[in-house]
């Protein structure tokens, strides 16, 4: 993948996060990455920061690319993007879209039938190596065309496209739920009397350690809860109050709301 040429159409924050992780992890050589953006200062900034090419025309970049990443906003002129790809890109060049809410069928309508199209909902933990991106392929695309690239900014789960909205609301939005839990947990420590710094350190350590404990033990969370909660003890009293707070149902309603909103946004741009 290092020697494959990748052209980004759109150089916004998500594109930059993918470029930063890919270059840092050395899955793509920086001088094999080119970008076009309506804001030329973004192209220069990304070139200065990461070493990406800024001296190539869009026509040449599209013609030379092994992979084209569409990273524009859903409300941008996708028809014009499609016309440029049809005019200059090779027929077998893989087209990977991270445009929220735009289906493979709709993309094919812009760039033409018979091209390999990959729809990707990238994770937001790109700099850490953690987090799953959700990926759907059309009949002309293969995992081999994109897997090395996708693994450069996290892990990959291949999905039927009908599950992409669910994956977005649950998986890609997942760090938000965890951030909120950690913030609330640290606040609880402060409320109980610890300093902010003490509570913050304990909250982060507990979350990180609990994940490792689940992975290493292979046990279900309920089994670990049972081990920690003695009869009439501290843990079971805390869980009693947490259950009274509707914590589990509230979290589940949050995920369903995120899935519903993802679907609505997709329909808004039909």
XYZ file of N, CA and C in Angstrom:
810
model
N 0.829 -1.214 0.000
C 0.000 0.000 0.000
C 0.856 1.253 0.000
N 2.101 1.138 0.556
C 2.936 2.326 0.660
C 3.161 2.979 -0.692
N 3.248 2.174 -1.745
C 3.561 2.702 -3.063
C 2.318 2.859 -3.938
N 1.147 2.742 -3.349
C -0.065 3.000 -4.102
C -0.427 4.468 -3.952
N -0.888 5.041 -5.035
C -1.219 6.463 -5.029
C -2.676 6.648 -4.595
N -2.846 7.539 -3.617
C -4.172 7.793 -3.052
C -4.506 9.264 -3.235
N -5.654 9.516 -3.807
C -6.073 10.902 -4.011
C -7.333 11.181 -3.199
N -7.250 12.206 -2.359
C -8.390 12.628 -1.554
C -9.112 13.773 -2.269
N -10.415 13.625 -2.434
C -11.243 14.742 -2.896
C -11.909 15.318 -1.649
N -11.387 16.420 -1.168
C -11.811 16.999 0.096
C -10.726 16.800 1.130
N -10.301 17.903 1.755
C -9.211 17.845 2.733
C -9.633 18.364 4.098
N -10.851 18.012 4.522
C -11.367 18.484 5.807
C -10.782 17.721 6.982
N -11.419 17.874 8.139
C -10.877 17.324 9.385
C -10.791 15.803 9.366
N -11.819 15.127 8.823
C -11.781 13.658 8.816
C -10.711 13.155 7.865
N -10.606 13.811 6.696
C -9.540 13.429 5.760
C -8.178 13.625 6.408
N -8.010 14.741 7.108
C -6.727 14.995 7.767
C -6.437 13.931 8.828
N -7.445 13.546 9.598
C -7.239 12.520 10.633
C -6.786 11.200 9.996
N -7.387 10.844 8.874
C -7.005 9.604 8.177
C -5.581 9.723 7.637
N -5.262 10.862 7.040
C -3.912 11.074 6.491
C -2.877 11.031 7.615
N -3.160 11.729 8.708
C -2.211 11.775 9.831
C -1.903 10.368 10.350
N -2.961 9.562 10.567
C -2.758 8.206 11.088
C -2.044 7.328 10.060
N -2.417 7.444 8.796
C -1.832 6.589 7.753
C -0.341 6.877 7.582
N 0.009 8.166 7.594
C 1.420 8.537 7.447
C 2.199 8.141 8.695
N 1.607 8.397 9.868
C 2.279 8.058 11.120
C 2.523 6.554 11.240
N 1.551 5.765 10.805
C 1.684 4.299 10.879
C 2.440 3.711 9.691
N 2.826 4.586 8.762
C 3.612 4.193 7.587
C 2.890 3.170 6.713
N 1.574 3.257 6.673
C 0.828 2.403 5.748
C 0.738 3.040 4.367
N 0.919 4.354 4.331
C 0.941 5.072 3.053
C 2.085 6.079 3.097
N 2.877 6.117 2.039
C 3.944 7.120 1.956
C 3.320 8.488 1.681
N 3.751 9.484 2.430
C 3.119 10.801 2.327
C 3.170 11.363 0.912
N 4.284 11.146 0.209
C 4.388 11.725 -1.134
C 3.622 10.925 -2.188
N 2.896 9.902 -1.740
C 1.980 9.189 -2.635
C 0.530 9.601 -2.378
N 0.357 10.597 -1.520
C -0.977 11.119 -1.215
C -1.131 12.496 -1.853
N -2.234 12.694 -2.565
C -2.552 14.012 -3.118
C -3.963 14.379 -2.690
N -4.236 15.677 -2.742
C -5.517 16.194 -2.227
C -6.006 17.308 -3.130
N -7.301 17.326 -3.366
C -7.919 18.518 -3.939
C -8.974 19.021 -2.972
N -9.088 20.334 -2.883
C -10.062 20.936 -1.973
C -10.384 22.319 -2.529
N -11.624 22.757 -2.309
C -11.992 24.087 -2.811
C -11.188 25.174 -2.094
N -10.706 24.869 -0.899
C -9.865 25.786 -0.135
C -8.398 25.382 -0.349
N -7.709 26.092 -1.226
C -6.338 25.710 -1.565
C -5.384 25.832 -0.376
N -5.751 26.667 0.598
C -4.877 26.789 1.774
C -4.845 25.482 2.558
N -5.933 24.698 2.496
C -5.944 23.395 3.169
C -4.935 22.461 2.507
N -4.845 22.497 1.197
C -3.897 21.632 0.486
C -2.479 21.973 0.901
N -2.194 23.269 0.976
C -0.840 23.694 1.361
C -0.550 23.339 2.817
N -1.557 23.521 3.679
C -1.365 23.198 5.096
C -1.066 21.707 5.287
N -1.838 20.859 4.613
C -1.630 19.413 4.749
C -0.271 19.009 4.183
N 0.140 19.677 3.114
C 1.448 19.376 2.526
C 2.570 19.761 3.485
N 2.465 20.969 4.089
C 3.496 21.402 5.041
C 3.532 20.496 6.270
N 2.360 20.046 6.696
C 2.279 19.296 7.954
C 2.692 17.837 7.783
N 2.258 17.219 6.680
C 2.444 15.760 6.537
C 3.318 15.368 5.345
N 3.617 16.316 4.476
C 4.444 15.995 3.318
C 3.674 15.483 2.124
N 2.362 15.668 2.090
C 1.567 15.232 0.943
C 1.864 16.117 -0.271
N 1.567 15.602 -1.464
C 1.876 16.339 -2.697
C 0.921 17.528 -2.868
N 1.467 18.638 -3.291
C 0.629 19.804 -3.564
C 0.940 20.414 -4.930
N 1.665 19.640 -5.761
C 2.072 20.174 -7.062
C 1.553 19.309 -8.214
N 0.355 18.790 -8.056
C -0.202 17.907 -9.072
C -1.630 18.345 -9.369
N -2.015 18.310 -10.633
C -3.371 18.722 -11.002
C -4.353 17.624 -10.616
N -5.608 18.009 -10.438
C -6.624 17.006 -10.107
C -6.746 15.976 -11.231
N -6.645 16.427 -12.475
C -6.777 15.500 -13.598
C -5.708 14.411 -13.539
N -4.457 14.817 -13.310
C -3.363 13.849 -13.231
C -3.502 12.962 -11.996
N -3.861 13.565 -10.873
C -4.004 12.799 -9.631
C -5.079 11.726 -9.780
N -6.204 12.088 -10.389
C -7.274 11.107 -10.587
C -6.836 10.003 -11.547
N -6.122 10.383 -12.591
C -5.685 9.396 -13.585
C -4.660 8.417 -13.009
N -3.802 8.912 -12.101
C -2.726 8.076 -11.543
C -3.144 7.281 -10.319
N -4.260 7.641 -9.698
C -4.602 7.075 -8.388
C -4.956 5.594 -8.469
N -4.489 4.861 -7.446
C -4.950 3.487 -7.245
C -6.200 3.451 -6.373
N -6.333 4.501 -5.562
C -7.500 4.616 -4.679
C -7.888 6.090 -4.596
N -9.181 6.352 -4.787
C -9.704 7.713 -4.665
C -10.615 7.756 -3.445
N -10.367 8.713 -2.555
C -11.177 8.853 -1.341
C -12.043 10.100 -1.486
N -13.359 9.906 -1.502
C -14.277 11.045 -1.558
C -14.569 11.460 -0.121
N -14.094 12.644 0.260
C -14.196 13.095 1.653
C -14.829 14.471 1.717
N -15.852 14.681 0.898
C -16.554 15.963 0.913
C -17.794 15.847 1.793
N -18.514 16.945 1.956
C -19.733 16.931 2.755
C -20.906 16.457 1.884
N -21.940 15.874 2.499
C -23.067 15.384 1.701
C -23.740 16.478 0.886
N -23.709 17.729 1.380
C -24.371 18.821 0.665
C -23.497 19.429 -0.425
N -22.254 18.962 -0.568
C -21.389 19.466 -1.632
C -21.807 18.905 -2.988
N -21.163 19.376 -4.030
C -21.575 19.034 -5.394
C -21.033 17.663 -5.789
N -21.730 16.620 -5.357
C -21.285 15.263 -5.658
C -21.390 14.947 -7.144
N -22.320 15.598 -7.820
C -22.456 15.371 -9.262
C -21.178 15.803 -9.988
N -20.609 16.950 -9.568
C -19.364 17.427 -10.190
C -18.206 16.495 -9.848
N -18.167 16.020 -8.609
C -17.136 15.054 -8.211
C -17.229 13.815 -9.102
N -18.454 13.342 -9.297
C -18.654 12.159 -10.128
C -18.228 12.365 -11.566
N -18.506 13.551 -12.101
C -18.122 13.827 -13.497
C -16.598 13.819 -13.646
N -15.904 14.389 -12.681
C -14.433 14.392 -12.748
C -13.872 12.973 -12.686
N -14.437 12.155 -11.805
C -13.972 10.770 -11.704
C -14.246 10.022 -13.008
N -15.440 10.203 -13.541
C -15.775 9.521 -14.805
C -14.829 9.939 -15.925
N -14.462 11.225 -15.926
C -13.657 11.747 -17.033
C -12.192 11.342 -16.940
N -11.643 11.287 -15.713
C -10.188 11.137 -15.604
C -9.718 9.831 -14.958
N -10.493 9.232 -14.064
C -10.013 8.041 -13.344
C -10.184 6.785 -14.183
N -9.262 5.847 -13.948
C -9.376 4.555 -14.644
C -10.630 3.824 -14.147
N -11.174 2.981 -15.013
C -12.418 2.285 -14.693
C -12.266 1.359 -13.480
N -11.059 0.796 -13.284
C -10.894 -0.170 -12.185
C -10.318 0.463 -10.917
N -10.162 1.775 -10.899
C -9.684 2.441 -9.678
C -10.745 2.354 -8.592
N -10.329 1.918 -7.401
C -11.279 1.805 -6.295
C -11.678 3.191 -5.800
N -12.979 3.380 -5.552
C -13.506 4.653 -5.066
C -14.045 4.429 -3.658
N -13.432 5.063 -2.676
C -13.861 4.914 -1.283
C -14.516 6.209 -0.835
N -15.756 6.108 -0.379
C -16.485 7.302 0.054
C -16.670 7.299 1.563
N -16.379 8.440 2.200
C -16.704 8.621 3.615
C -17.795 9.678 3.772
N -18.549 9.912 2.691
C -19.607 10.925 2.720
C -20.799 10.366 3.501
N -21.146 11.021 4.590
C -22.198 10.503 5.468
C -23.537 10.451 4.745
N -24.229 9.341 4.873
C -25.603 9.219 4.397
C -25.780 8.987 2.915
N -24.710 8.929 2.152
C -24.821 8.749 0.702
C -24.553 7.279 0.369
N -25.557 6.614 -0.188
C -25.485 5.171 -0.414
C -24.599 4.827 -1.613
N -24.218 3.571 -1.673
C -23.436 3.089 -2.814
C -24.219 3.271 -4.110
N -25.508 3.012 -4.071
C -26.331 3.170 -5.277
C -26.319 4.622 -5.768
N -26.407 5.545 -4.808
C -26.398 6.961 -5.193
C -25.027 7.371 -5.733
N -23.968 6.865 -5.098
C -22.620 7.169 -5.592
C -22.432 6.648 -7.012
N -22.931 5.426 -7.248
C -22.807 4.851 -8.593
C -23.531 5.714 -9.621
N -24.626 6.338 -9.188
C -25.342 7.231 -10.087
C -24.506 8.431 -10.504
N -23.592 8.852 -9.623
C -22.729 9.994 -9.934
C -21.485 9.584 -10.729
N -20.878 8.458 -10.365
C -19.566 8.129 -10.949
C -19.651 7.050 -12.011
N -20.851 6.486 -12.203
C -21.026 5.504 -13.267
C -21.022 4.078 -12.743
N -21.780 3.220 -13.428
C -21.870 1.818 -13.030
C -20.584 1.082 -13.391
N -20.395 -0.042 -12.720
C -19.286 -0.930 -13.059
C -17.974 -0.570 -12.402
N -17.979 0.425 -11.515
C -16.750 0.800 -10.812
C -16.755 0.217 -9.402
N -15.554 -0.153 -8.891
C -15.494 -0.619 -7.496
C -15.727 0.530 -6.524
N -16.782 0.421 -5.702
C -17.146 1.469 -4.749
C -17.151 0.889 -3.345
N -16.515 1.599 -2.439
C -16.451 1.204 -1.035
C -17.031 2.335 -0.212
N -18.055 2.033 0.575
C -18.617 3.038 1.471
C -18.077 2.787 2.874
N -17.505 3.814 3.462
C -16.830 3.656 4.758
C -17.334 4.703 5.750
N -17.684 4.249 6.934
C -17.957 5.153 8.048
C -16.748 5.064 8.964
N -15.816 6.019 8.863
C -14.570 5.894 9.626
C -14.776 6.106 11.120
N -13.981 5.403 11.899
C -14.037 5.612 13.336
C -13.344 6.928 13.678
N -13.574 7.392 14.893
C -13.015 8.690 15.289
C -11.823 8.530 16.237
N -11.309 7.302 16.354
C -10.148 7.054 17.220
C -8.905 6.814 16.367
N -8.849 7.485 15.226
C -7.843 7.177 14.203
C -6.411 7.220 14.712
N -6.094 8.113 15.639
C -4.715 8.262 16.090
C -4.283 7.191 17.090
N -5.228 6.403 17.586
C -4.909 5.446 18.641
C -4.692 4.027 18.127
N -5.168 3.725 16.928
C -5.121 2.340 16.444
C -6.306 1.527 16.926
N -7.124 2.109 17.801
C -8.331 1.432 18.271
C -9.530 1.924 17.457
N -10.650 1.224 17.621
C -11.882 1.652 16.982
C -12.090 0.987 15.643
N -13.350 0.677 15.359
C -13.708 0.027 14.107
C -14.332 1.030 13.135
N -13.909 0.944 11.883
C -14.625 1.610 10.811
C -15.586 0.602 10.198
N -16.779 1.064 9.840
C -17.756 0.198 9.172
C -17.623 0.347 7.665
N -17.551 -0.783 6.948
C -17.258 -0.746 5.516
C -18.206 -1.667 4.749
N -18.778 -1.126 3.674
C -19.612 -1.924 2.760
C -19.028 -1.829 1.353
N -19.035 -2.931 0.631
C -18.456 -2.989 -0.713
C -19.555 -3.238 -1.727
N -19.397 -2.703 -2.944
C -20.325 -3.111 -3.994
C -19.749 -4.350 -4.696
N -20.444 -4.832 -5.700
C -20.088 -6.107 -6.327
C -18.759 -6.041 -7.075
N -18.270 -4.852 -7.374
C -17.037 -4.704 -8.163
C -15.809 -4.470 -7.275
N -16.036 -4.267 -5.985
C -14.933 -3.962 -5.066
C -14.541 -5.198 -4.274
N -13.270 -5.229 -3.848
C -12.785 -6.339 -3.026
C -12.072 -5.793 -1.794
N -12.001 -6.613 -0.759
C -11.306 -6.207 0.470
C -9.832 -5.895 0.178
N -9.240 -6.658 -0.727
C -7.816 -6.482 -1.014
C -7.508 -5.082 -1.534
N -8.473 -4.431 -2.150
C -8.241 -3.094 -2.712
C -8.087 -2.023 -1.621
N -8.650 -2.282 -0.428
C -8.694 -1.207 0.576
C -8.240 -1.608 1.969
N -8.067 -2.896 2.221
C -7.858 -3.338 3.605
C -6.607 -2.727 4.232
N -5.494 -2.740 3.512
C -4.266 -2.162 4.071
C -4.465 -0.687 4.408
N -5.124 0.028 3.508
C -5.380 1.454 3.749
C -6.262 1.635 4.981
N -7.351 0.873 5.080
C -8.286 1.025 6.193
C -7.637 0.671 7.525
N -6.783 -0.325 7.524
C -6.114 -0.721 8.766
C -5.080 0.301 9.219
N -4.779 1.257 8.391
C -3.842 2.307 8.771
C -4.422 3.303 9.752
N -5.731 3.312 9.917
C -6.328 4.235 10.893
C -7.365 3.538 11.779
N -7.056 2.289 12.136
C -7.942 1.560 13.052
C -8.241 0.168 12.538
N -9.315 -0.396 13.035
C -9.728 -1.737 12.636
C -10.944 -1.634 11.720
N -11.312 -2.762 11.109
C -12.367 -2.744 10.088
C -13.408 -3.816 10.387
N -14.667 -3.465 10.248
C -15.737 -4.457 10.218
C -16.484 -4.283 8.898
N -16.529 -5.367 8.113
C -17.277 -5.345 6.855
C -18.732 -5.686 7.146
N -19.619 -4.890 6.565
C -21.038 -4.986 6.884
C -21.869 -5.004 5.615
N -23.078 -5.551 5.739
C -24.067 -5.276 4.711
C -24.426 -3.788 4.805
N -24.584 -3.129 3.675
C -24.819 -1.681 3.714
C -26.061 -1.311 4.523
N -27.029 -2.226 4.627
C -28.249 -1.926 5.383
C -27.961 -1.712 6.875
N -26.769 -2.129 7.338
C -26.418 -1.981 8.753
C -25.543 -0.756 9.036
N -25.229 0.007 8.005
C -24.300 1.128 8.174
C -24.835 2.170 9.161
N -26.117 2.506 9.089
C -26.668 3.518 10.008
C -26.610 3.020 11.449
N -26.903 1.746 11.653
C -26.829 1.179 13.009
C -25.391 1.207 13.507
N -24.476 0.840 12.630
C -23.063 0.846 13.016
C -22.623 2.258 13.386
N -23.102 3.246 12.644
C -22.729 4.641 12.924
C -23.224 5.079 14.292
N -24.514 4.833 14.578
C -25.103 5.272 15.841
C -24.560 4.533 17.052
N -24.156 3.275 16.844
C -23.644 2.465 17.949
C -22.121 2.508 18.030
N -21.465 2.166 16.926
C -20.021 1.970 16.967
C -19.217 3.251 16.790
N -19.521 4.007 15.754
C -18.732 5.209 15.481
C -19.016 6.291 16.526
N -20.272 6.344 16.987
C -20.594 7.286 18.069
C -20.176 6.736 19.424
N -19.706 5.503 19.453
C -19.392 4.829 20.711
C -18.462 5.589 21.636
N -17.354 6.166 21.137
C -16.491 6.917 22.057
C -17.217 8.030 22.805
N -18.247 8.621 22.179
C -18.975 9.694 22.869
C -19.640 9.183 24.148
N -20.223 7.973 24.065
C -20.873 7.415 25.258
C -19.826 7.167 26.349
N -18.665 6.668 25.922
C -17.608 6.367 26.895
C -17.058 7.655 27.509
N -16.844 8.681 26.661
C -16.364 9.969 27.187
C -17.333 10.506 28.256
N -18.605 10.415 27.931
C -19.616 10.958 28.844
C -19.636 10.175 30.151
N -19.503 8.832 30.055
C -19.458 8.017 31.260
C -18.258 8.399 32.119
N -17.099 8.530 31.479
C -15.886 8.864 32.235
C -16.032 10.225 32.916
N -16.576 11.197 32.184
C -16.774 12.520 32.781
C -17.700 12.438 33.995
N -18.803 11.697 33.835
C -19.777 11.588 34.922
C -19.186 10.830 36.101
N -18.392 9.803 35.816
C -17.766 9.008 36.871
C -16.763 9.859 37.657
N -15.963 10.641 36.936
C -15.001 11.518 37.617
C -15.734 12.562 38.464
N -16.827 13.109 37.936
C -17.620 14.064 38.706
C -18.122 13.433 40.001
N -18.500 12.158 39.916
C -19.003 11.467 41.111
C -17.910 11.372 42.168
N -16.678 11.131 41.716
C -15.566 11.089 42.677
C -15.349 12.423 43.347
N -15.464 13.509 42.553
C -15.315 14.858 43.111
C -16.451 15.154 44.086
N -17.668 14.769 43.692
C -18.830 14.977 44.565
C -18.642 14.268 45.902
N -18.008 13.096 45.860
C -17.819 12.317 47.088
C -16.663 12.842 47.930
N -15.781 13.691 47.339
C -14.752 14.297 48.161
C -13.325 14.180 47.664
N -13.096 13.465 46.540
C -11.744 13.402 45.981
C -11.434 14.693 45.228
N -10.142 14.964 45.048
C -9.787 16.103 44.197
C -10.094 15.738 42.745
N -10.184 16.770 41.892
C -10.459 16.522 40.467
C -9.384 15.624 39.858
N -8.125 15.900 40.173
C -7.037 15.116 39.611
C -7.091 13.664 40.087
N -7.334 13.471 41.360
C -7.443 12.103 41.882
C -8.593 11.356 41.201
N -9.747 12.000 41.117
C -10.922 11.346 40.525
C -10.674 11.018 39.055
N -10.017 11.938 38.337
C -9.753 11.735 36.913
C -8.826 10.545 36.694
N -7.755 10.477 37.491
C -6.811 9.367 37.338
C -7.476 8.029 37.644
N -8.277 7.982 38.690
C -8.951 6.735 39.058
C -9.962 6.330 37.980
N -10.711 7.310 37.448
C -11.711 6.993 36.416
C -11.048 6.392 35.183
N -9.979 7.024 34.696
C -9.303 6.508 33.491
C -8.707 5.121 33.743
N -8.081 4.946 34.900
C -7.458 3.661 35.201
C -8.506 2.564 35.317
N -9.644 2.875 35.926
C -10.694 1.869 36.076
C -11.269 1.448 34.735
N -11.498 2.408 33.851
C -12.068 2.072 32.541
C -11.072 1.244 31.732
N -9.813 1.687 31.677
C -8.801 0.950 30.915
C -8.599 -0.447 31.499
N -8.525 -0.552 32.832
C -8.309 -1.847 33.467
C -9.491 -2.779 33.306
N -10.708 -2.237 33.351
C -11.893 -3.075 33.195
C -11.938 -3.696 31.796
N -11.545 -2.930 30.783
C -11.515 -3.465 29.420
C -10.501 -4.607 29.321
N -9.320 -4.400 29.873
C -8.302 -5.454 29.840
C -8.775 -6.674 30.622
N -9.437 -6.446 31.749
C -9.948 -7.561 32.563
C -10.952 -8.397 31.775
N -11.849 -7.738 31.053
C -12.829 -8.469 30.241
C -12.141 -9.249 29.129
N -11.147 -8.611 28.478
C -10.454 -9.277 27.371
C -9.626 -10.458 27.866
N -8.911 -10.263 28.959
C -8.014 -11.316 29.442
C -8.785 -12.477 30.067
N -9.852 -12.193 30.776
C -10.576 -13.254 31.475
C -11.545 -13.994 30.556
N -12.028 -13.302 29.528
C -13.035 -13.904 28.657
C -14.376 -14.061 29.358
N -14.531 -13.431 30.502
C -15.766 -13.581 31.271
C -16.773 -12.496 30.893
N -18.045 -12.810 31.128
C -19.121 -11.844 30.878
C -19.085 -10.776 31.972
N -19.465 -9.525 31.645
C -19.483 -8.488 32.687
C -20.267 -8.896 33.929
N -21.379 -9.622 33.743
C -22.180 -10.028 34.896
C -21.397 -10.935 35.830
N -20.545 -11.808 35.263
C -19.727 -12.694 36.095
C -18.730 -11.885 36.939
N -18.143 -10.853 36.323
C -17.199 -10.022 37.072
C -17.927 -9.191 38.131
N -19.139 -8.723 37.805
C -19.931 -7.989 38.795
C -20.247 -8.886 39.984
N -20.620 -10.131 39.701
C -20.946 -11.058 40.793
C -19.727 -11.301 41.684
N -18.535 -11.365 41.058
C -17.318 -11.591 41.839
C -17.018 -10.412 42.755
N -17.335 -9.202 42.258
C -16.985 -7.985 43.021
C -18.015 -7.630 44.091
N -19.236 -8.140 43.946
C -20.326 -7.697 44.817
C -20.643 -8.754 45.877
N -20.169 -8.517 47.081
C -20.476 -9.436 48.181
C -21.868 -9.130 48.738
N -22.408 -10.088 49.481
C -23.764 -9.936 50.022
C -23.838 -8.725 50.947
N -24.782 -7.830 50.636
C -24.982 -6.642 51.476
C -23.832 -5.657 51.446
N -22.926 -5.798 50.470
C -21.710 -4.993 50.448
C -21.842 -3.666 49.715
N -20.688 -3.038 49.528
C -20.631 -1.708 48.913
C -21.088 -1.761 47.457
N -20.538 -2.729 46.689
C -20.801 -2.775 45.256
C -22.264 -2.962 44.928
N -22.934 -3.887 45.644
C -24.336 -4.164 45.309
C -25.240 -2.990 45.686
N -24.859 -2.243 46.734
C -25.629 -1.040 47.070
C -25.477 0.019 45.972
N -24.262 0.160 45.431
C -24.048 1.121 44.349
C -24.831 0.714 43.102
N -24.824 -0.591 42.781
C -25.567 -1.052 41.599
C -27.071 -0.851 41.764
N -27.555 -0.997 42.987
C -28.986 -0.795 43.247
C -29.406 0.614 42.841
N -28.597 1.603 43.223
C -28.919 2.987 42.867
C -28.764 3.222 41.361
N -27.750 2.571 40.772
C -27.556 2.741 39.330
C -28.743 2.174 38.561
N -29.251 1.037 39.020
C -30.433 0.462 38.385
C -31.639 1.382 38.523
N -31.772 2.010 39.688
C -32.890 2.937 39.900
C -32.806 4.163 39.004
N -31.578 4.477 38.532
C -31.395 5.663 37.690
C -31.780 5.417 36.240
N -32.157 4.184 35.887
C -32.516 3.853 34.500
C -31.297 3.947 33.588
N -30.122 3.678 34.139
C -28.870 3.847 33.399
C -28.852 3.025 32.103
N -29.139 1.733 32.197
C -29.035 0.861 31.020
C -30.022 1.275 29.934
N -31.291 1.496 30.332
C -32.300 1.868 29.346
C -31.985 3.239 28.736
N -31.460 4.150 29.557
C -31.096 5.468 29.039
C -30.009 5.377 27.984
N -29.005 4.544 28.235
C -27.937 4.360 27.252
C -28.471 3.730 25.972
N -29.356 2.738 26.139
C -29.918 2.084 24.952
C -30.788 3.045 24.145
N -31.538 3.900 24.820
C -32.336 4.902 24.095
C -31.415 5.888 23.368
N -30.275 6.203 23.957
C -29.327 7.113 23.310
C -28.805 6.529 22.001
N -28.484 5.242 22.032
C -27.998 4.589 20.815
C -29.090 4.587 19.742
N -30.312 4.251 20.137
C -31.406 4.228 19.155
C -31.657 5.625 18.585
N -31.528 6.659 19.411
C -31.695 8.035 18.918
C -30.600 8.389 17.913
N -29.383 7.929 18.180
C -28.271 8.218 17.256
C -28.480 7.504 15.925
N -28.963 6.268 15.976
C -29.239 5.523 14.735
C -30.344 6.228 13.944
N -31.401 6.645 14.647
C -32.525 7.326 13.987
C -32.064 8.616 13.319
N -31.214 9.377 14.023
C -30.730 10.649 13.464
C -29.835 10.403 12.251
N -29.009 9.362 12.302
C -28.168 9.028 11.154
C -29.018 8.755 9.923
N -30.086 7.992 10.118
C -30.979 7.675 8.997
C -31.656 8.931 8.468
N -32.091 9.808 9.381
C -32.732 11.062 8.955
C -31.790 11.914 8.117
N -30.523 12.027 8.549
C -29.560 12.853 7.813
C -29.345 12.309 6.408
N -29.319 10.982 6.291
C -29.163 10.379 4.976
C -30.323 10.727 4.059
N -31.542 10.710 4.609
C -32.731 11.027 3.796
C -32.758 12.502 3.410
N -32.218 13.365 4.306
C -32.201 14.807 4.008
C -31.404 15.116 2.745
N -30.445 14.235 2.417
C -29.568 14.520 1.269
C -29.902 13.659 0.060
N -31.099 13.022 0.092
C -31.512 12.228 -1.070
C -31.982 13.136 -2.192
